[in-house]
């Protein structure tokens, strides 16, 4: 059972949320699944100092940066198709909204890498499950826009503490034609029709243990859609 893990840099503010990526790999390994890490071979939008939040005067490559998390065992997105995978997990971090889409700057009216859009659409068409964590449901929403496919998606709830504008992001997903639902870090959203599972993770004020549990919930729900995992 091969499960893709889509990475988009290394570091929460300009790439992949590292803890979410590691917890994803751990949950897959615990379930006996083989993780297939891959990333787009594109320039990173920008590089941020994770101590000060300031932009740094340098450039980095998303694939090369993602390889740091994958310990060098990573594939170029261009070599991956839905036929290669039994499912997909998309860890969060703002690289998904800066390097895969530009949601961080243009919201739901922005762009998405065509290869990511096609991969998500192909997986849904083949009834292969997808788990979107943290900010990644916005990427799923952009991929599904205009396809006629509607899915329930969550980035969290405004009923509990969050460092982000949950209501605004949910409204953006609704603008793309998707169905935003409110979930706490203790919950996941499961859409049986599309086989898309989403989890808030660090979109909410959460401890590392809560995020670990939330990701395990999402991964287990995703794997339950795969016959070999039942």
Backbone as numpy.savetxt, mean C-alpha at the origin, in Angstrom:
# Nx Ny Nz CAx CAy CAz Cx Cy Cz
2.94 -20.44 -2.82 2.09 -19.25 -2.82 2.98 -18.01 -2.82
2.90 -17.24 -3.89 3.75 -16.06 -4.05 2.91 -14.79 -3.88
3.32 -13.98 -2.93 2.61 -12.74 -2.64 3.53 -11.56 -2.93
3.10 -10.69 -3.82 3.88 -9.51 -4.14 3.85 -8.51 -3.00
4.95 -7.81 -2.81 5.04 -6.72 -1.83 5.56 -5.50 -2.59
4.68 -4.53 -2.80 5.04 -3.36 -3.59 5.68 -2.31 -2.69
6.96 -2.03 -2.93 7.69 -1.02 -2.17 7.87 0.23 -3.02
8.18 1.34 -2.35 8.27 2.62 -3.10 9.26 3.56 -2.43
10.41 3.01 -2.06 11.44 3.79 -1.39 11.66 3.27 0.02
12.43 4.00 0.79 12.79 3.55 2.14 12.73 4.71 3.11
11.62 4.79 3.85 11.44 5.87 4.82 10.04 6.44 4.72
9.37 6.61 5.84 7.95 6.92 5.86 7.59 8.19 5.10
8.42 9.23 5.15 8.00 10.52 4.59 8.30 10.69 3.11
9.17 9.86 2.56 9.46 9.96 1.13 9.50 8.61 0.43
9.17 7.54 1.17 9.21 6.20 0.60 8.28 5.27 1.35
8.69 4.02 1.50 7.90 3.02 2.20 8.06 3.17 3.71
6.97 2.98 4.44 7.03 2.94 5.90 7.74 1.63 6.26
8.92 1.73 6.81 9.78 0.56 6.98 9.18 -0.45 7.95
8.63 0.01 9.05 8.05 -0.93 10.01 6.88 -1.68 9.38
6.05 -0.99 8.62 4.94 -1.67 7.96 5.44 -2.70 6.95
6.50 -2.38 6.23 7.05 -3.33 5.27 7.60 -4.56 5.97
8.32 -4.35 7.07 8.90 -5.48 7.80 7.80 -6.35 8.41
6.78 -5.71 8.98 5.67 -6.48 9.55 4.93 -7.26 8.47
4.85 -6.70 7.28 4.24 -7.42 6.15 5.04 -8.66 5.82
6.35 -8.50 5.70 7.21 -9.64 5.38 7.15 -10.69 6.48
7.08 -10.25 7.73 7.01 -11.18 8.85 5.69 -11.95 8.82
4.59 -11.24 8.61 3.28 -11.90 8.58 3.19 -12.91 7.44
3.75 -12.57 6.30 3.75 -13.51 5.17 4.59 -14.74 5.49
5.76 -14.53 6.08 6.64 -15.66 6.43 5.97 -16.56 7.46
5.31 -15.96 8.43 4.62 -16.74 9.46 3.50 -17.59 8.87
2.91 -17.10 7.79 1.83 -17.84 7.14 2.33 -18.85 6.12
3.64 -18.89 5.91 4.21 -19.83 4.95 4.17 -19.37 3.52
3.94 -18.07 3.31 3.89 -17.52 1.95 5.26 -16.99 1.54
5.52 -16.99 0.24 6.76 -16.44 -0.30 6.52 -15.00 -0.72
7.28 -14.09 -0.14 7.16 -12.68 -0.49 8.00 -12.38 -1.72
7.41 -11.67 -2.67 8.11 -11.23 -3.87 8.14 -9.70 -3.83
9.26 -9.15 -3.39 9.38 -7.70 -3.28 9.71 -7.09 -4.64
9.05 -6.00 -4.96 9.36 -5.30 -6.20 9.05 -3.82 -6.03
9.59 -3.01 -6.93 9.41 -1.56 -6.87 9.62 -0.98 -8.25
9.06 0.19 -8.49 9.29 0.83 -9.80 10.71 1.39 -9.89
11.29 1.27 -11.07 12.63 1.79 -11.32 12.51 3.23 -11.82
12.21 4.13 -10.87 11.98 5.54 -11.21 12.71 6.41 -10.19
12.84 7.67 -10.52 13.45 8.62 -9.58 12.49 8.90 -8.44
13.04 8.99 -7.24 12.24 9.36 -6.07 11.83 10.82 -6.21
10.60 11.15 -5.81 10.12 12.54 -5.97 11.05 13.52 -5.28
11.39 13.25 -4.03 12.36 14.06 -3.30 12.90 13.24 -2.14
13.93 13.74 -1.51 14.56 13.07 -0.38 14.41 13.97 0.83
13.84 13.44 1.91 13.61 14.22 3.11 14.51 13.77 4.25
14.98 14.71 5.02 15.68 14.43 6.27 14.61 14.00 7.27
14.68 12.76 7.73 13.63 12.24 8.59 13.73 12.75 10.03
14.75 13.51 10.34 14.86 14.14 11.65 14.20 15.52 11.63
14.52 16.30 10.60 14.03 17.68 10.53 12.81 17.85 9.63
12.59 16.90 8.71 11.52 17.03 7.74 11.89 17.88 6.54
13.12 18.38 6.52 13.55 19.27 5.45 13.98 18.47 4.22
13.76 19.07 3.06 14.17 18.44 1.80 15.69 18.52 1.66
16.28 17.44 1.17 17.73 17.36 1.02 18.12 17.54 -0.44
19.26 18.14 -0.72 19.68 18.41 -2.10 20.34 17.19 -2.75
19.56 16.15 -2.95 20.09 14.95 -3.59 18.96 14.21 -4.28
19.32 13.24 -5.09 18.33 12.42 -5.78 18.59 10.95 -5.47
17.52 10.18 -5.47 17.65 8.74 -5.22 16.70 7.99 -6.15
16.98 6.71 -6.32 16.18 5.84 -7.18 15.28 4.97 -6.30
14.00 4.88 -6.64 13.03 4.16 -5.82 13.37 2.67 -5.71
13.76 2.06 -6.81 14.09 0.63 -6.79 15.31 0.37 -5.90
16.33 1.18 -6.04 17.55 1.00 -5.25 17.28 1.24 -3.77
16.49 2.27 -3.46 16.16 2.54 -2.06 15.31 1.42 -1.47
14.38 0.89 -2.24 13.52 -0.19 -1.77 14.32 -1.46 -1.49
15.40 -1.64 -2.23 16.25 -2.82 -2.04 16.85 -2.86 -0.64
16.95 -1.70 0.03 17.45 -1.67 1.40 16.54 -2.48 2.32
15.23 -2.35 2.12 14.27 -3.08 2.95 14.27 -4.56 2.60
14.39 -4.86 1.32 14.31 -6.24 0.84 15.64 -6.98 0.93
16.64 -6.35 1.54 17.98 -6.96 1.66 18.53 -7.35 0.30
18.22 -6.52 -0.70 18.75 -6.72 -2.05 17.94 -7.67 -2.91
17.00 -8.40 -2.30 16.20 -9.37 -3.06 14.93 -8.68 -3.56
15.08 -7.97 -4.67 13.96 -7.17 -5.17 13.94 -7.19 -6.69
12.74 -7.10 -7.25 12.56 -7.10 -8.70 12.07 -5.74 -9.17
12.36 -5.45 -10.41 11.85 -4.24 -11.06 10.37 -4.46 -11.37
9.53 -3.49 -11.03 8.10 -3.56 -11.33 7.85 -3.96 -12.78
8.70 -3.51 -13.69 8.50 -3.78 -15.12 8.55 -5.27 -15.45
9.13 -6.07 -14.56 9.25 -7.51 -14.81 8.14 -8.32 -14.14
7.23 -7.66 -13.44 6.20 -8.34 -12.66 4.84 -8.20 -13.34
4.09 -9.31 -13.38 2.72 -9.26 -13.88 1.81 -9.98 -12.89
0.51 -9.78 -13.04 -0.45 -10.45 -12.16 -0.34 -11.96 -12.26
0.10 -12.46 -13.40 0.24 -13.91 -13.58 1.32 -14.50 -12.68
2.25 -13.66 -12.21 3.35 -14.13 -11.37 2.97 -14.25 -9.90
1.82 -13.68 -9.53 1.48 -13.53 -8.13 0.15 -14.20 -7.78
0.03 -14.58 -6.51 -1.24 -15.08 -5.98 -1.99 -13.99 -5.21
-1.29 -12.91 -4.91 -1.88 -11.80 -4.18 -0.85 -10.69 -4.06
-1.28 -9.58 -3.47 -0.40 -8.42 -3.37 -0.64 -7.71 -2.04
0.45 -7.30 -1.38 0.35 -6.42 -0.22 1.07 -5.12 -0.56
0.44 -4.01 -0.19 0.99 -2.69 -0.47 1.21 -1.96 0.86
2.42 -2.03 1.43 2.69 -1.27 2.65 2.54 0.23 2.40
2.36 0.96 3.52 2.17 2.40 3.40 3.46 3.19 3.44
3.34 4.41 3.87 4.42 5.37 3.74 4.06 6.31 2.60
4.57 7.55 2.66 4.13 8.54 1.68 4.82 8.40 0.33
5.71 7.43 0.18 6.23 7.12 -1.14 5.13 6.67 -2.09
4.10 6.00 -1.53 3.00 5.57 -2.40 2.26 6.77 -2.97
2.25 7.90 -2.23 1.56 9.11 -2.67 2.49 10.15 -3.28
3.78 9.78 -3.43 4.75 10.69 -4.03 5.49 10.05 -5.20
5.76 8.75 -5.10 6.56 8.06 -6.11 5.74 7.16 -7.02
4.57 6.70 -6.53 3.68 5.86 -7.35 2.52 6.69 -7.89
1.91 7.48 -7.01 0.97 8.51 -7.46 1.55 9.85 -7.00
0.86 10.93 -7.31 1.23 12.22 -6.72 0.09 12.77 -5.87
-0.61 11.85 -5.21 -1.73 12.19 -4.34 -1.31 13.21 -3.28
-0.09 13.13 -2.79 0.38 14.05 -1.75 0.35 15.50 -2.21
0.36 15.71 -3.52 0.42 17.07 -4.06 -0.85 17.45 -4.84
-1.47 16.47 -5.47 -2.63 16.76 -6.32 -3.90 16.05 -5.86
-3.83 15.28 -4.78 -5.00 14.57 -4.30 -5.53 13.59 -5.32
-6.83 13.38 -5.35 -7.42 12.40 -6.25 -7.37 12.80 -7.72
-6.96 14.02 -8.01 -6.89 14.48 -9.40 -5.52 14.23 -10.02
-4.64 13.60 -9.29 -3.28 13.41 -9.75 -3.09 12.21 -10.65
-1.83 11.80 -10.79 -1.45 10.73 -11.70 -1.10 9.45 -10.93
-0.94 8.38 -11.66 -0.49 7.11 -11.12 0.41 6.45 -12.15
1.44 5.75 -11.70 2.29 5.02 -12.64 1.44 4.01 -13.39
1.45 4.04 -14.72 0.59 3.12 -15.49 0.81 1.65 -15.15
2.05 1.25 -14.87 2.32 -0.16 -14.58 1.67 -0.61 -13.28
1.61 0.29 -12.30 0.96 -0.05 -11.03 -0.56 -0.14 -11.23
-1.10 0.82 -11.94 -2.54 0.80 -12.24 -2.92 -0.51 -12.93
-2.14 -0.89 -13.94 -2.46 -2.10 -14.70 -2.34 -3.35 -13.83
-1.32 -3.39 -12.99 -1.14 -4.56 -12.12 -2.34 -4.71 -11.19
-2.78 -3.63 -10.58 -3.92 -3.69 -9.67 -5.18 -4.12 -10.41
-5.42 -3.55 -11.58 -6.60 -3.92 -12.36 -6.55 -5.39 -12.79
-5.37 -5.85 -13.17 -5.23 -7.26 -13.58 -5.46 -8.21 -12.41
-4.96 -7.86 -11.25 -5.16 -8.71 -10.07 -6.64 -8.80 -9.71
-7.33 -7.67 -9.75 -8.76 -7.68 -9.45 -9.50 -8.51 -10.49
-9.13 -8.37 -11.76 -9.78 -9.12 -12.83 -9.58 -10.62 -12.67
-8.41 -11.00 -12.15 -8.10 -12.41 -11.92 -8.57 -12.90 -10.55
-9.28 -12.06 -9.82 -9.82 -12.37 -8.49 -8.71 -12.77 -7.51
-7.59 -12.06 -7.64 -6.49 -12.28 -6.70 -6.50 -11.14 -5.68
-6.38 -11.45 -4.40 -6.59 -10.44 -3.36 -5.45 -9.43 -3.25
-5.83 -8.25 -2.78 -4.89 -7.15 -2.55 -5.11 -6.62 -1.14
-4.04 -6.39 -0.42 -4.11 -5.75 0.89 -3.39 -4.41 0.81
-4.13 -3.33 1.06 -3.56 -1.99 1.04 -3.46 -1.45 2.45
-2.26 -1.07 2.86 -2.02 -0.62 4.22 -1.79 0.89 4.27
-2.24 1.52 5.36 -1.91 2.89 5.65 -2.40 3.82 4.52
-1.50 4.48 3.80 -1.85 5.42 2.73 -2.07 4.71 1.39
-1.72 3.44 1.29 -1.81 2.74 0.00 -3.23 2.60 -0.55
-4.29 2.62 0.27 -5.62 2.60 -0.33 -5.88 3.76 -1.29
-5.19 4.88 -1.12 -5.36 5.98 -2.07 -4.81 5.58 -3.45
-3.74 4.80 -3.46 -3.20 4.30 -4.73 -4.15 3.32 -5.38
-4.77 2.46 -4.56 -5.77 1.54 -5.09 -6.95 2.32 -5.68
-7.37 3.37 -4.98 -8.47 4.19 -5.47 -8.15 4.81 -6.82
-6.93 5.33 -6.98 -6.53 5.92 -8.26 -6.49 4.86 -9.35
-6.05 3.66 -8.99 -5.97 2.59 -9.99 -7.35 2.17 -10.47
-8.32 2.16 -9.58 -9.66 1.69 -9.93 -10.51 2.76 -10.61
-10.09 4.02 -10.49 -10.89 5.11 -11.05 -11.10 4.91 -12.56
-12.35 5.02 -12.98 -12.67 4.90 -14.39 -12.81 3.48 -14.89
-12.57 2.50 -14.01 -12.63 1.09 -14.43 -14.02 0.49 -14.29
-14.90 1.20 -13.58 -16.22 0.64 -13.29 -16.23 -0.24 -12.06
-15.07 -0.41 -11.45 -14.95 -1.22 -10.24 -15.02 -0.31 -9.02
-15.89 -0.65 -8.10 -16.00 0.08 -6.84 -15.61 -0.85 -5.69
-14.85 -0.31 -4.75 -14.43 -1.11 -3.61 -14.52 -0.31 -2.33
-14.84 -1.00 -1.25 -14.76 -0.38 0.07 -13.30 -0.25 0.45
-12.90 0.95 0.90 -11.51 1.21 1.27 -11.48 2.03 2.54
-10.47 1.81 3.38 -10.31 2.63 4.57 -8.89 3.16 4.70
-8.79 4.38 5.19 -7.50 4.93 5.63 -7.57 5.28 7.11
-8.67 4.84 7.77 -8.80 5.10 9.19 -10.14 5.72 9.52
-10.20 6.40 10.66 -11.43 7.03 11.11 -11.11 8.38 11.75
-12.01 9.33 11.55 -11.84 10.62 12.20 -12.46 10.64 13.60
-12.93 9.48 14.05 -13.49 9.37 15.40 -12.42 9.13 16.45
-11.19 8.85 16.00 -10.08 8.64 16.90 -8.90 9.49 16.43
-7.88 9.58 17.27 -6.75 10.46 16.99 -5.96 9.99 15.77
-5.59 10.95 14.93 -4.77 10.69 13.75 -3.94 11.93 13.46
-2.71 11.74 12.96 -1.90 12.90 12.56 -2.28 13.44 11.19
-3.25 12.82 10.54 -3.58 13.17 9.16 -5.06 13.55 9.02
-5.38 14.15 7.89 -6.75 14.56 7.58 -7.50 13.36 7.01
-7.96 12.49 7.90 -8.62 11.26 7.47 -9.88 11.57 6.66
-10.67 12.51 7.13 -11.91 12.84 6.41 -11.61 13.37 5.02
-10.58 14.19 4.90 -10.22 14.74 3.60 -9.73 13.67 2.64
-8.90 12.77 3.14 -8.38 11.68 2.29 -9.51 10.75 1.88
-10.40 10.43 2.82 -11.55 9.58 2.51 -12.43 10.24 1.45
-12.60 11.57 1.56 -13.37 12.28 0.55 -12.73 12.22 -0.82
-11.40 12.24 -0.85 -10.68 12.10 -2.11 -10.90 10.73 -2.74
-10.89 9.69 -1.91 -11.14 8.35 -2.44 -12.56 8.24 -2.97
-13.50 8.88 -2.28 -14.88 8.87 -2.77 -14.98 9.58 -4.11
-14.19 10.62 -4.30 -14.20 11.35 -5.57 -13.75 10.47 -6.73
-12.90 9.50 -6.46 -12.45 8.58 -7.52 -13.49 7.51 -7.83
-14.58 7.48 -7.05 -15.62 6.49 -7.29 -15.62 5.34 -6.32
-14.75 5.40 -5.32 -14.67 4.31 -4.34 -15.55 4.59 -3.13
-15.61 3.64 -2.22 -16.52 3.71 -1.07 -15.69 3.75 0.21
-15.42 4.94 0.75 -14.63 5.02 1.97 -15.42 4.56 3.19
-14.76 3.79 4.05 -15.36 3.34 5.30 -14.43 3.69 6.44
-14.99 3.89 7.61 -14.20 4.27 8.78 -13.82 3.03 9.58
-12.53 2.88 9.82 -12.04 1.77 10.63 -10.94 2.28 11.55
-10.90 1.74 12.74 -9.83 2.07 13.68 -8.62 1.20 13.38
-7.52 1.46 14.08 -6.31 0.65 13.90 -6.51 -0.77 14.40
-7.60 -1.02 15.08 -7.91 -2.36 15.56 -8.79 -3.12 14.58
-9.06 -2.50 13.43 -9.99 -3.09 12.47 -9.41 -3.07 11.06
-10.01 -3.86 10.19 -9.69 -3.84 8.77 -11.00 -3.74 7.98
-10.89 -3.29 6.74 -12.04 -3.28 5.83 -11.83 -4.39 4.81
-12.83 -5.22 4.65 -12.76 -6.33 3.69 -13.89 -6.18 2.70
-13.55 -6.11 1.42 -14.56 -6.06 0.36 -14.56 -7.41 -0.36
-15.53 -8.26 -0.09 -15.53 -9.60 -0.68 -15.65 -9.59 -2.21
-16.33 -8.59 -2.75 -16.55 -8.56 -4.20 -15.24 -8.33 -4.95
-14.42 -7.40 -4.47 -13.15 -7.09 -5.15 -11.97 -7.84 -4.55
-12.18 -8.44 -3.38 -11.11 -9.12 -2.64 -9.99 -8.14 -2.26
-10.40 -6.92 -1.94 -9.46 -5.91 -1.49 -9.65 -5.69 0.00
-8.54 -5.76 0.73 -8.52 -5.58 2.17 -7.69 -4.34 2.47
-8.17 -3.47 3.34 -7.41 -2.29 3.68 -7.34 -2.14 5.20
-6.24 -1.55 5.68 -6.00 -1.41 7.11 -5.35 -0.07 7.39
-5.78 0.65 8.43 -5.28 2.01 8.69 -3.81 2.09 9.10
-3.36 1.16 9.95 -1.98 1.15 10.43 -1.57 2.53 10.96
-0.45 3.08 10.47 0.07 4.33 11.02 -0.65 5.58 10.51
-1.76 5.43 9.79 -2.58 6.59 9.50 -3.25 7.07 10.79
-3.34 6.19 11.76 -3.89 6.53 13.07 -2.77 6.69 14.07
-3.05 7.38 15.19 -2.10 7.40 16.30 -2.08 6.00 16.88
-1.01 5.28 16.65 -0.99 3.86 17.02 0.39 3.46 17.52
0.40 2.45 18.37 1.66 1.91 18.85 2.19 0.91 17.84
3.44 0.58 17.97 4.05 -0.39 17.06 3.37 -1.75 17.18
2.90 -2.09 18.37 2.21 -3.37 18.56 0.85 -3.36 17.88
0.15 -2.22 17.95 -1.14 -2.13 17.28 -0.98 -2.23 15.77
0.06 -1.62 15.24 0.29 -1.69 13.79 0.66 -3.10 13.38
1.49 -3.75 14.17 1.86 -5.15 13.88 0.60 -6.02 13.81
-0.30 -5.86 14.78 -1.52 -6.66 14.80 -2.43 -6.32 13.64
-2.54 -5.04 13.30 -3.39 -4.60 12.21 -2.93 -5.19 10.88
-1.62 -5.22 10.68 -1.07 -5.78 9.44 -1.29 -7.28 9.39
-1.10 -7.94 10.51 -1.35 -9.38 10.53 -2.81 -9.68 10.21
-3.73 -8.87 10.74 -5.15 -9.04 10.41 -5.36 -8.94 8.90
-4.76 -7.92 8.30 -4.96 -7.69 6.86 -4.36 -8.82 6.03
-3.15 -9.25 6.39 -2.50 -10.32 5.64 -3.28 -11.62 5.77
-3.74 -11.94 6.96 -4.50 -13.17 7.15 -5.81 -13.13 6.36
-6.47 -11.98 6.34 -7.70 -11.85 5.57 -7.43 -11.98 4.07
-6.31 -11.43 3.62 -5.95 -11.53 2.21 -5.68 -12.99 1.83
-4.91 -13.67 2.66 -4.55 -15.05 2.36 -5.77 -15.98 2.38
-6.77 -15.62 3.16 -7.97 -16.44 3.23 -8.73 -16.51 1.90
-8.47 -15.54 1.03 -9.09 -15.54 -0.29 -8.37 -16.45 -1.28
-7.20 -16.95 -0.90 -6.41 -17.78 -1.80 -6.65 -19.24 -1.44
-7.16 -20.05 -2.36 -7.51 -21.45 -2.02 -6.40 -22.22 -1.33
-5.16 -22.03 -1.78 -4.04 -22.78 -1.17 -3.79 -22.39 0.27
-4.31 -21.21 0.67 -4.06 -20.73 2.02 -5.15 -21.12 2.99
-6.24 -21.71 2.47 -7.37 -22.03 3.34 -7.14 -23.37 4.02
